[in-house]
Short mmCIF file of C-alpha atoms in Angstrom, two decimals:
data_model
loop_
_atom_site.label_atom_id
_atom_site.label_comp_id
_atom_site.label_asym_id
_atom_site.label_seq_id
_atom_site.Cartn_x
_atom_site.Cartn_y
_atom_site.Cartn_z
CA MET A 272 3.16 -194.07 -161.37
CA LYS A 273 1.44 -194.53 -158.05
CA LYS A 274 -2.38 -194.63 -158.00
CA VAL A 275 -2.48 -191.53 -155.71
CA ASP A 276 -0.36 -189.62 -158.28
CA LYS A 277 -2.66 -190.59 -161.12
CA GLU A 278 -5.73 -189.48 -159.21
CA LEU A 279 -4.16 -186.19 -158.31
CA MET A 280 -3.17 -185.56 -161.89
CA LYS A 281 -6.69 -186.44 -163.09
CA LEU A 282 -8.25 -184.03 -160.55
CA THR A 283 -5.76 -181.25 -161.56
CA ASN A 284 -6.65 -181.73 -165.20
CA LYS A 285 -10.35 -181.67 -164.48
CA LYS A 286 -9.99 -178.41 -162.61
CA SER A 287 -8.06 -176.90 -165.53
CA ILE A 288 -10.92 -177.84 -167.84
CA ILE A 289 -13.49 -176.27 -165.59
CA LYS A 290 -11.41 -173.15 -165.31
CA CYS A 291 -11.60 -172.69 -169.11
CA PHE A 292 -15.32 -172.04 -168.88
CA MET A 293 -14.77 -169.04 -166.52
CA THR A 294 -13.65 -166.87 -169.44
CA LYS A 295 -15.46 -168.57 -172.39
CA LYS A 296 -19.08 -169.76 -171.96
CA VAL A 297 -19.10 -172.39 -174.75
CA LEU A 298 -16.18 -174.51 -175.91
CA SER A 299 -15.55 -177.45 -178.23
CA LYS A 300 -13.13 -180.32 -177.43
CA THR A 301 -10.63 -178.59 -179.74
CA ASP A 302 -11.06 -175.32 -177.83
CA ILE A 303 -10.43 -177.12 -174.59
CA MET A 304 -7.29 -178.76 -176.02
CA GLU A 305 -5.99 -175.28 -176.96
CA GLU A 306 -6.81 -173.76 -173.62
CA THR A 307 -5.45 -176.54 -171.45
CA ALA A 308 -2.77 -178.19 -173.63
CA LEU A 309 -4.30 -181.56 -172.72
CA SER A 310 -4.20 -184.28 -175.36
CA SER A 311 -7.20 -185.52 -177.31
CA ALA A 312 -6.74 -188.92 -175.68
CA ALA A 313 -6.89 -187.36 -172.18
CA LEU A 314 -10.00 -185.35 -173.02
CA SER A 315 -11.76 -188.45 -174.42
CA TYR A 316 -12.20 -189.73 -170.88
CA LEU A 317 -12.01 -186.50 -168.82
CA ILE A 318 -14.91 -184.81 -170.62
CA PRO A 319 -17.30 -187.78 -170.19
CA GLU A 320 -16.38 -188.00 -166.54
CA LEU A 321 -17.08 -184.28 -166.05
CA GLU A 322 -20.42 -184.72 -167.80
CA GLU A 323 -21.27 -187.66 -165.59
CA GLU A 324 -20.32 -185.57 -162.49
CA GLU A 325 -22.55 -182.82 -163.91
CA TRP A 326 -19.81 -180.19 -164.08
CA ILE A 327 -20.22 -179.62 -167.82
CA ILE A 328 -23.12 -180.19 -170.21
CA GLU A 329 -23.55 -180.52 -173.92
CA VAL A 330 -25.24 -177.43 -175.40
CA GLY A 331 -25.39 -178.35 -179.13
CA VAL A 332 -23.06 -178.46 -182.11
CA GLY A 333 -20.71 -175.93 -183.52
CA ALA A 334 -20.53 -174.37 -186.98
CA PHE A 335 -19.65 -176.60 -189.99
CA SER A 336 -16.01 -176.26 -191.05
CA GLY A 337 -15.53 -179.49 -192.95
CA GLY A 338 -16.01 -182.96 -191.48
CA ARG A 339 -18.21 -183.59 -188.48
CA ARG A 340 -19.63 -180.61 -186.59
CA PRO A 341 -18.04 -180.31 -183.15
CA VAL A 342 -20.00 -180.94 -179.99
CA MET A 343 -20.09 -177.80 -177.82
CA TYR A 344 -19.88 -177.86 -174.04
CA SER A 345 -20.77 -175.39 -171.32
CA LEU A 346 -20.28 -175.18 -167.56
CA ASN A 347 -23.26 -176.41 -165.59
CA ALA A 348 -23.89 -173.23 -163.63
CA GLN A 349 -26.34 -175.01 -161.30
CA LYS A 350 -23.73 -177.48 -160.08
CA GLY A 351 -22.76 -175.20 -157.27
CA TYR A 352 -23.53 -171.85 -155.68
CA MET A 353 -21.77 -169.11 -153.77
CA LEU A 354 -22.81 -166.70 -151.08
CA SER A 355 -21.51 -163.13 -151.49
CA VAL A 356 -21.79 -160.74 -148.57
CA GLN A 357 -21.05 -157.01 -148.62
CA VAL A 358 -20.71 -155.59 -145.09
CA SER A 359 -21.17 -151.81 -144.42
CA THR A 360 -21.58 -149.81 -141.24
CA LYS A 361 -25.39 -149.88 -141.81
CA GLY A 362 -25.89 -153.56 -142.45
CA ILE A 363 -25.19 -156.21 -145.10
CA LEU A 364 -26.16 -157.06 -148.69
CA ILE A 365 -26.12 -160.85 -149.14
CA GLY A 366 -26.60 -162.66 -152.46
CA LEU A 367 -26.88 -166.19 -153.73
CA ILE A 368 -24.93 -166.60 -156.99
CA ASP A 369 -24.52 -169.54 -159.33
CA LEU A 370 -21.28 -170.72 -161.01
CA GLY A 371 -22.12 -168.70 -164.11
CA CYS A 372 -21.98 -165.55 -161.93
CA GLN A 373 -25.76 -165.07 -162.22
CA LEU A 374 -27.49 -163.56 -159.20
CA ILE A 375 -30.32 -165.75 -157.94
CA GLU A 376 -31.45 -163.40 -155.20
CA ALA A 377 -30.08 -160.72 -152.95
CA LYS A 378 -31.36 -159.35 -149.69
CA THR A 379 -30.43 -156.33 -147.62
CA VAL A 380 -30.39 -156.61 -143.84
CA ILE A 381 -30.21 -153.31 -141.95
CA GLY A 382 -28.99 -153.36 -138.36
CA LEU A 383 -26.60 -151.95 -135.79
CA MET A 384 -23.25 -153.85 -135.75
CA ASN A 385 -20.83 -152.50 -133.18
CA ASP A 386 -19.35 -155.65 -131.73
CA GLU A 387 -18.71 -159.30 -132.56
CA GLU A 388 -22.10 -160.49 -131.23
CA SER A 389 -24.16 -158.02 -133.17
CA PHE A 390 -22.07 -158.61 -136.33
CA ILE A 391 -22.72 -162.39 -136.17
CA LYS A 392 -26.39 -161.83 -135.53
CA ILE A 393 -26.88 -159.80 -138.70
CA ILE A 394 -24.87 -162.29 -140.80
CA GLU A 395 -27.01 -165.14 -139.40
CA GLU A 396 -30.20 -163.22 -140.13
CA GLY A 397 -29.16 -162.70 -143.74
CA ILE A 398 -28.35 -166.31 -144.26
CA GLY A 399 -31.67 -167.38 -142.69
CA ILE A 400 -33.66 -165.14 -145.03
CA LEU A 401 -32.10 -166.60 -148.17
CA LYS A 402 -32.08 -170.19 -146.93
CA LYS A 403 -35.81 -170.02 -146.19
CA ASN A 404 -36.42 -169.52 -149.98
CA TYR A 405 -33.61 -171.62 -151.35
CA LYS A 406 -33.04 -174.50 -148.99
CA ALA A 407 -32.15 -176.93 -151.78
CA LEU A 408 -29.60 -174.59 -153.32
CA PHE A 409 -27.92 -174.03 -149.95
CA GLU A 410 -26.99 -177.74 -150.03
CA LYS A 411 -24.85 -176.93 -153.10
CA ILE A 412 -23.03 -173.86 -151.69
CA ILE A 413 -19.27 -174.39 -152.22
CA ALA A 414 -17.87 -170.98 -151.37
CA VAL A 415 -18.59 -167.75 -149.51
CA ASN A 416 -17.19 -164.34 -150.44
CA ILE A 417 -17.38 -161.51 -147.89
CA SER A 418 -16.12 -157.92 -147.96
CA ILE A 419 -15.67 -155.84 -144.81
CA PRO A 420 -13.85 -152.60 -143.84
CA GLY A 421 -10.58 -153.30 -142.06
CA VAL A 422 -7.25 -154.98 -142.28
CA ILE A 423 -7.60 -158.46 -143.88
CA ASP A 424 -5.30 -161.46 -144.17
CA GLU A 425 -6.69 -162.85 -147.36
CA ARG A 426 -4.72 -166.08 -147.15
CA SER A 427 -6.18 -167.19 -143.86
CA GLY A 428 -9.47 -165.32 -144.13
CA LEU A 429 -8.88 -163.63 -140.80
CA VAL A 430 -10.08 -160.08 -140.19
CA ILE A 431 -7.03 -158.79 -138.38
CA HIS A 432 -8.75 -155.61 -137.27
CA SER A 433 -12.04 -153.95 -138.15
CA ALA A 434 -12.47 -150.90 -135.91
CA HIS A 435 -16.13 -150.20 -136.51
CA PHE A 436 -17.27 -153.72 -135.75
CA ARG A 437 -14.67 -154.22 -133.02
CA LEU A 438 -13.37 -157.36 -134.64
CA TYR A 439 -9.84 -158.63 -133.86
CA ASN A 440 -8.29 -161.73 -135.49
CA PHE A 441 -11.83 -162.77 -136.39
CA ASP A 442 -12.08 -166.12 -138.28
CA MET A 443 -14.55 -165.70 -141.12
CA LYS A 444 -14.06 -169.29 -142.30
CA ALA A 445 -15.00 -170.71 -138.91
CA LEU A 446 -18.07 -168.44 -138.78
CA PHE A 447 -19.55 -169.49 -142.11
CA ASN A 448 -18.65 -173.17 -141.63
CA ARG A 449 -20.67 -173.07 -138.41
CA LEU A 450 -23.59 -171.11 -139.80
CA LEU A 451 -23.87 -173.27 -142.93
CA GLY A 452 -23.25 -176.51 -141.00
CA LYS A 453 -20.56 -177.69 -143.43
CA LYS A 454 -17.05 -176.83 -144.62
CA VAL A 455 -16.92 -174.37 -147.50
CA GLU A 456 -14.21 -172.17 -148.94
CA VAL A 457 -14.34 -168.61 -147.54
CA PHE A 458 -12.78 -165.69 -149.35
CA THR A 459 -12.44 -162.46 -147.39
CA PHE A 460 -12.06 -159.11 -149.15
CA LYS A 461 -11.57 -155.59 -147.90
CA ASP A 462 -14.66 -153.42 -148.64
CA THR A 463 -12.92 -151.37 -151.30
CA ASP A 464 -11.54 -154.55 -152.91
CA ALA A 465 -15.13 -155.63 -153.68
CA LEU A 466 -16.12 -152.23 -154.95
CA LEU A 467 -13.03 -152.12 -157.16
CA LEU A 468 -13.72 -155.57 -158.60
CA GLY A 469 -17.33 -154.52 -159.37
CA GLU A 470 -16.04 -151.46 -161.26
CA TYR A 471 -13.42 -153.54 -163.14
CA TYR A 472 -15.58 -156.49 -164.22
CA PHE A 473 -18.72 -154.64 -165.10
CA ILE A 474 -17.58 -151.13 -166.23
CA HIS A 475 -13.82 -150.75 -166.79
CA GLU A 476 -12.58 -154.20 -167.80
CA SER A 477 -10.36 -152.65 -170.44
CA THR A 478 -8.41 -150.88 -167.73
CA PRO A 479 -6.19 -153.44 -165.84
CA ASN A 480 -4.41 -150.83 -163.73
CA MET A 481 -6.74 -148.70 -161.58
CA ALA A 482 -7.48 -147.57 -158.07
CA TYR A 483 -10.65 -147.21 -156.03
CA ILE A 484 -10.86 -144.56 -153.27
CA LEU A 485 -13.91 -144.65 -150.92
CA CYS A 486 -14.50 -141.39 -149.11
CA ASP A 487 -17.38 -141.76 -146.68
CA ARG A 488 -17.09 -142.25 -142.88
CA GLY A 489 -13.39 -142.82 -143.48
CA VAL A 490 -11.05 -143.17 -146.46
CA GLY A 491 -10.22 -146.52 -148.03
CA LEU A 492 -8.11 -147.56 -151.00
CA SER A 493 -7.73 -150.66 -153.18
CA LEU A 494 -5.50 -151.17 -156.23
CA LEU A 495 -5.79 -153.33 -159.28
CA ILE A 496 -2.47 -154.13 -161.00
CA LEU A 497 -2.57 -156.05 -164.36
CA GLY A 498 -6.09 -157.11 -163.69
CA GLU A 499 -5.44 -158.54 -160.24
CA LEU A 500 -5.93 -157.07 -156.75
CA PHE A 501 -2.77 -155.73 -155.21
CA ARG A 502 -2.30 -157.79 -152.08
CA THR A 503 0.43 -158.85 -149.73
CA LEU A 504 0.18 -160.75 -146.47
CA GLN A 505 -2.09 -158.82 -144.01
CA VAL A 506 -2.02 -155.79 -146.34
CA GLY A 507 -4.15 -152.95 -145.10
CA LEU A 508 -3.44 -150.21 -147.68
CA GLU A 509 -4.66 -147.98 -144.80
CA LEU A 510 -4.81 -144.80 -146.83
CA GLY A 511 -7.00 -143.23 -144.15
CA HIS A 512 -4.08 -143.28 -141.71
CA MET A 513 -1.47 -141.60 -143.86
CA THR A 514 -0.56 -138.21 -142.47
CA ILE A 515 -1.11 -135.15 -144.68
CA ASP A 516 -0.88 -132.49 -141.90
CA PRO A 517 1.33 -133.14 -138.84
CA ASN A 518 -0.49 -130.30 -137.11
CA GLY A 519 -3.97 -131.45 -138.13
CA PRO A 520 -6.78 -132.84 -135.92
CA VAL A 521 -6.25 -135.95 -133.78
CA CYS A 522 -7.37 -139.17 -135.39
CA HIS A 523 -8.92 -142.02 -133.39
CA CYS A 524 -5.65 -143.98 -134.04
CA GLY A 525 -3.89 -141.38 -131.80
CA ARG A 526 -1.90 -139.56 -134.49
CA ARG A 527 -2.49 -136.08 -135.96
CA GLY A 528 -3.48 -135.15 -139.47
CA CYS A 529 -4.51 -138.54 -140.82
CA ILE A 530 -6.33 -138.40 -144.12
CA GLY A 531 -9.40 -139.95 -142.60
CA ALA A 532 -9.52 -137.34 -139.87
CA MET A 533 -9.63 -134.59 -142.47
CA VAL A 534 -11.33 -136.01 -145.57
CA SER A 535 -14.53 -137.85 -144.61
CA GLU A 536 -18.02 -137.31 -143.14
CA LEU A 537 -17.15 -136.29 -139.54
CA PRO A 538 -14.58 -133.56 -140.37
CA ALA A 539 -16.83 -132.27 -143.14
CA ILE A 540 -19.77 -131.97 -140.70
CA LYS A 541 -17.62 -130.32 -138.05
CA HIS A 542 -16.26 -127.76 -140.53
CA TYR A 543 -19.73 -127.01 -141.86
CA VAL A 544 -21.22 -126.47 -138.41
CA GLU A 545 -18.36 -124.18 -137.42
CA LEU A 546 -18.82 -122.02 -140.52
CA ARG A 547 -22.57 -121.81 -140.03
CA GLU A 548 -22.19 -120.75 -136.45
CA GLN A 549 -19.63 -118.06 -137.44
CA HIS A 550 -22.44 -116.55 -139.55
CA GLY A 551 -24.99 -116.88 -136.75
CA MET A 552 -26.76 -119.83 -138.34
CA TYR A 553 -27.40 -122.88 -136.13
CA ILE A 554 -28.46 -126.33 -137.13
CA GLU A 555 -31.46 -127.55 -135.14
CA ASP A 556 -31.13 -131.30 -135.64
CA LEU A 557 -27.40 -131.86 -135.84
CA GLY A 558 -27.83 -135.66 -135.26
CA THR A 559 -29.38 -136.20 -138.63
CA LEU A 560 -26.90 -134.11 -140.68
CA SER A 561 -24.90 -136.23 -143.07
CA PHE A 562 -22.00 -135.84 -145.58
CA GLY A 563 -24.53 -136.17 -148.37
CA ASP A 564 -26.75 -133.41 -146.97
CA ILE A 565 -23.82 -130.92 -147.09
CA ILE A 566 -22.90 -131.93 -150.68
CA LYS A 567 -26.47 -131.45 -151.88
CA GLN A 568 -26.24 -127.79 -150.66
CA TYR A 569 -23.04 -127.23 -152.69
CA SER A 570 -24.55 -125.02 -155.40
CA HIS A 571 -26.52 -122.63 -153.16
CA ASP A 572 -24.93 -122.61 -149.68
CA GLU A 573 -21.55 -120.80 -149.41
CA CYS A 574 -20.65 -122.67 -146.23
CA ALA A 575 -21.32 -126.02 -147.90
CA LYS A 576 -19.32 -124.96 -150.93
CA GLU A 577 -16.32 -124.00 -148.82
CA VAL A 578 -16.41 -127.29 -146.89
CA ILE A 579 -16.66 -129.45 -149.98
CA ASP A 580 -14.08 -127.45 -151.92
CA LYS A 581 -11.67 -128.06 -149.04
CA GLN A 582 -12.50 -131.77 -149.04
CA VAL A 583 -11.93 -132.04 -152.80
CA ASP A 584 -8.62 -130.19 -152.56
CA LEU A 585 -7.28 -132.47 -149.83
CA LEU A 586 -8.45 -135.47 -151.77
CA SER A 587 -6.54 -134.27 -154.81
CA GLU A 588 -3.37 -134.28 -152.69
CA VAL A 589 -4.04 -137.90 -151.71
CA ILE A 590 -4.70 -138.99 -155.26
CA ALA A 591 -1.56 -137.21 -156.55
CA ASN A 592 0.60 -138.91 -153.94
CA MET A 593 -0.86 -142.30 -154.94
CA ILE A 594 -0.26 -141.71 -158.69
CA ASN A 595 3.34 -140.64 -157.94
CA LEU A 596 3.78 -143.95 -156.12
CA PHE A 597 2.05 -146.35 -158.57
CA ASN A 598 1.60 -144.39 -161.86
CA ILE A 599 -2.12 -145.38 -161.93
CA LYS A 600 -3.97 -143.76 -164.82
CA LYS A 601 -7.60 -144.28 -163.74
CA VAL A 602 -8.91 -143.57 -160.22
CA ILE A 603 -12.54 -144.31 -159.20
CA ILE A 604 -14.09 -142.27 -156.41
CA GLY A 605 -16.85 -143.79 -154.34
CA GLY A 606 -18.98 -142.33 -151.56
CA PRO A 607 -21.17 -139.26 -151.12
CA LEU A 608 -18.81 -136.96 -153.08
CA THR A 609 -20.05 -138.68 -156.27
CA LEU A 610 -23.24 -136.53 -155.78
CA LEU A 611 -21.18 -133.69 -157.28
CA GLY A 612 -21.33 -135.47 -160.61
CA GLU A 613 -19.03 -134.24 -163.37
CA THR A 614 -17.97 -131.32 -161.17
CA LEU A 615 -16.09 -133.77 -158.97
CA GLU A 616 -14.33 -135.42 -161.94
CA SER A 617 -13.21 -132.19 -163.59
CA ARG A 618 -12.09 -130.50 -160.33
CA LEU A 619 -10.08 -133.51 -159.26
CA GLU A 620 -8.53 -134.16 -162.72
CA ASN A 621 -7.32 -130.56 -163.05
CA ALA A 622 -5.94 -130.41 -159.52
CA VAL A 623 -4.22 -133.82 -159.73
CA ARG A 624 -2.59 -133.05 -163.03
CA ARG A 625 -1.00 -129.94 -161.47
CA LYS A 626 0.31 -131.92 -158.48
CA VAL A 627 1.75 -135.14 -160.03
CA LEU A 628 5.11 -135.58 -161.66
CA VAL A 629 5.16 -134.29 -165.18
CA CYS A 630 5.96 -137.70 -166.62
CA PHE A 631 2.76 -139.13 -165.02
CA ARG A 632 0.26 -136.42 -166.17
CA GLU A 633 -0.74 -137.81 -169.52
CA GLY A 634 -3.86 -139.97 -169.56
CA ILE A 635 -5.03 -139.40 -165.99
CA GLN A 636 -8.71 -140.07 -165.55
CA ILE A 637 -10.71 -139.47 -162.33
CA ARG A 638 -14.18 -141.03 -162.46
CA ARG A 639 -17.00 -141.28 -159.94
CA SER A 640 -18.42 -144.65 -159.19
CA GLU A 641 -21.50 -145.66 -161.09
CA LEU A 642 -22.02 -149.13 -159.69
CA ASP A 643 -25.42 -150.58 -159.12
CA MET A 644 -26.14 -152.07 -155.74
CA HIS A 645 -25.19 -155.66 -156.72
CA ALA A 646 -21.90 -154.95 -158.47
CA ALA A 647 -19.69 -155.54 -155.46
CA ILE A 648 -21.13 -158.91 -154.53
CA LEU A 649 -20.99 -160.02 -158.14
CA GLY A 650 -17.46 -158.65 -158.52
CA MET A 651 -16.20 -160.80 -155.63
CA ALA A 652 -17.89 -163.86 -157.15
CA LYS A 653 -16.45 -163.20 -160.60
CA ASP A 654 -12.98 -162.83 -159.22
CA VAL A 655 -13.15 -166.05 -157.23
CA LEU A 656 -14.49 -167.94 -160.23
CA LEU A 657 -11.76 -166.61 -162.47
CA HIS A 658 -8.79 -166.98 -160.09
CA GLN A 659 -9.79 -169.51 -157.40
CA ILE A 660 -12.14 -171.98 -159.05
CA GLY A 661 -9.31 -174.52 -159.62
CA ASP A 662 -8.47 -174.39 -155.91
CA LEU A 663 -11.93 -175.10 -154.58
CA LYS A 664 -11.77 -178.36 -152.56
CA HIS A 665 -15.32 -179.26 -153.47
CA LEU A 666 -14.44 -179.83 -157.12
#
């Protein structure tokens, strides 16, 4: 066998050993043999090499089961670090995370991002804030994860189109390589992908088939099938641009009756203002009115109740159509509508069950998102560590 082939095989085997520690924190040599199917002879030199390279460390001995107690190993979580960035229309949340998926620190940077220049400026500011406190750890960054609204090509890391930030064929990998001053792996996620992964890994891990629908300034969708994100090349899953009323309002995409033009903040505000004016009630400061403000008035403002009831009814049509397509049993709703609490869940579940095919009705669950603010950045990191750790070129 050629030397290059031997070295490649050794590297592949080392990566498979490291990958074992993504699902189990502590392993013995026997455990590693079972997980990787590598021989005892192979592990007798691979494990010491990984220890010397500081990828794994001894953490003690295992329980006595006859004979010598086994040496136990764990991943050295401080061997490398990841940056995780969640982009929203209001700014970014950026976190530094170790290889054990522990958050070192996260910072929020608020700012207007409406073009490529302003987008890059906010990202650069966030990196600068963290780097100031953790300069030594930044030398060990091996990957960046970023989520952003838009159409993503996850293989190349390109943002094909993100309307709000006016990004077109934007190269995330090139951006972070430049800002970090070195080559790192960059994994690009759609915004709802990151939110869904947060829900899955930290709340609903026993549910491998689920959907996340974000209803805020638009409508977004991500799907999890058998515990993995549903993705194809340049997939958009642009739920917000599916037509539900051919005679509905004009969407910014140029078509009529798109979901996002009927179920989101702007149409809700427009409907609410129209109803109030019909009753001779005018809103003094229209510029500060938000989707959340209307929802908070639900229980004691008839206009608000009519608006939100209409939004929920339209959303139930969307969810029913999605269930008829994918037979998803659990749907998580994110965005301001979650302020309705259990009312949202019960209203949607009842309406959806009436609208889906009879064979899909059993077991449907509609739940509001209960994520904490760091779940999305940690969800991306966890997913990359589980599914991509063996492909990282820095190993």
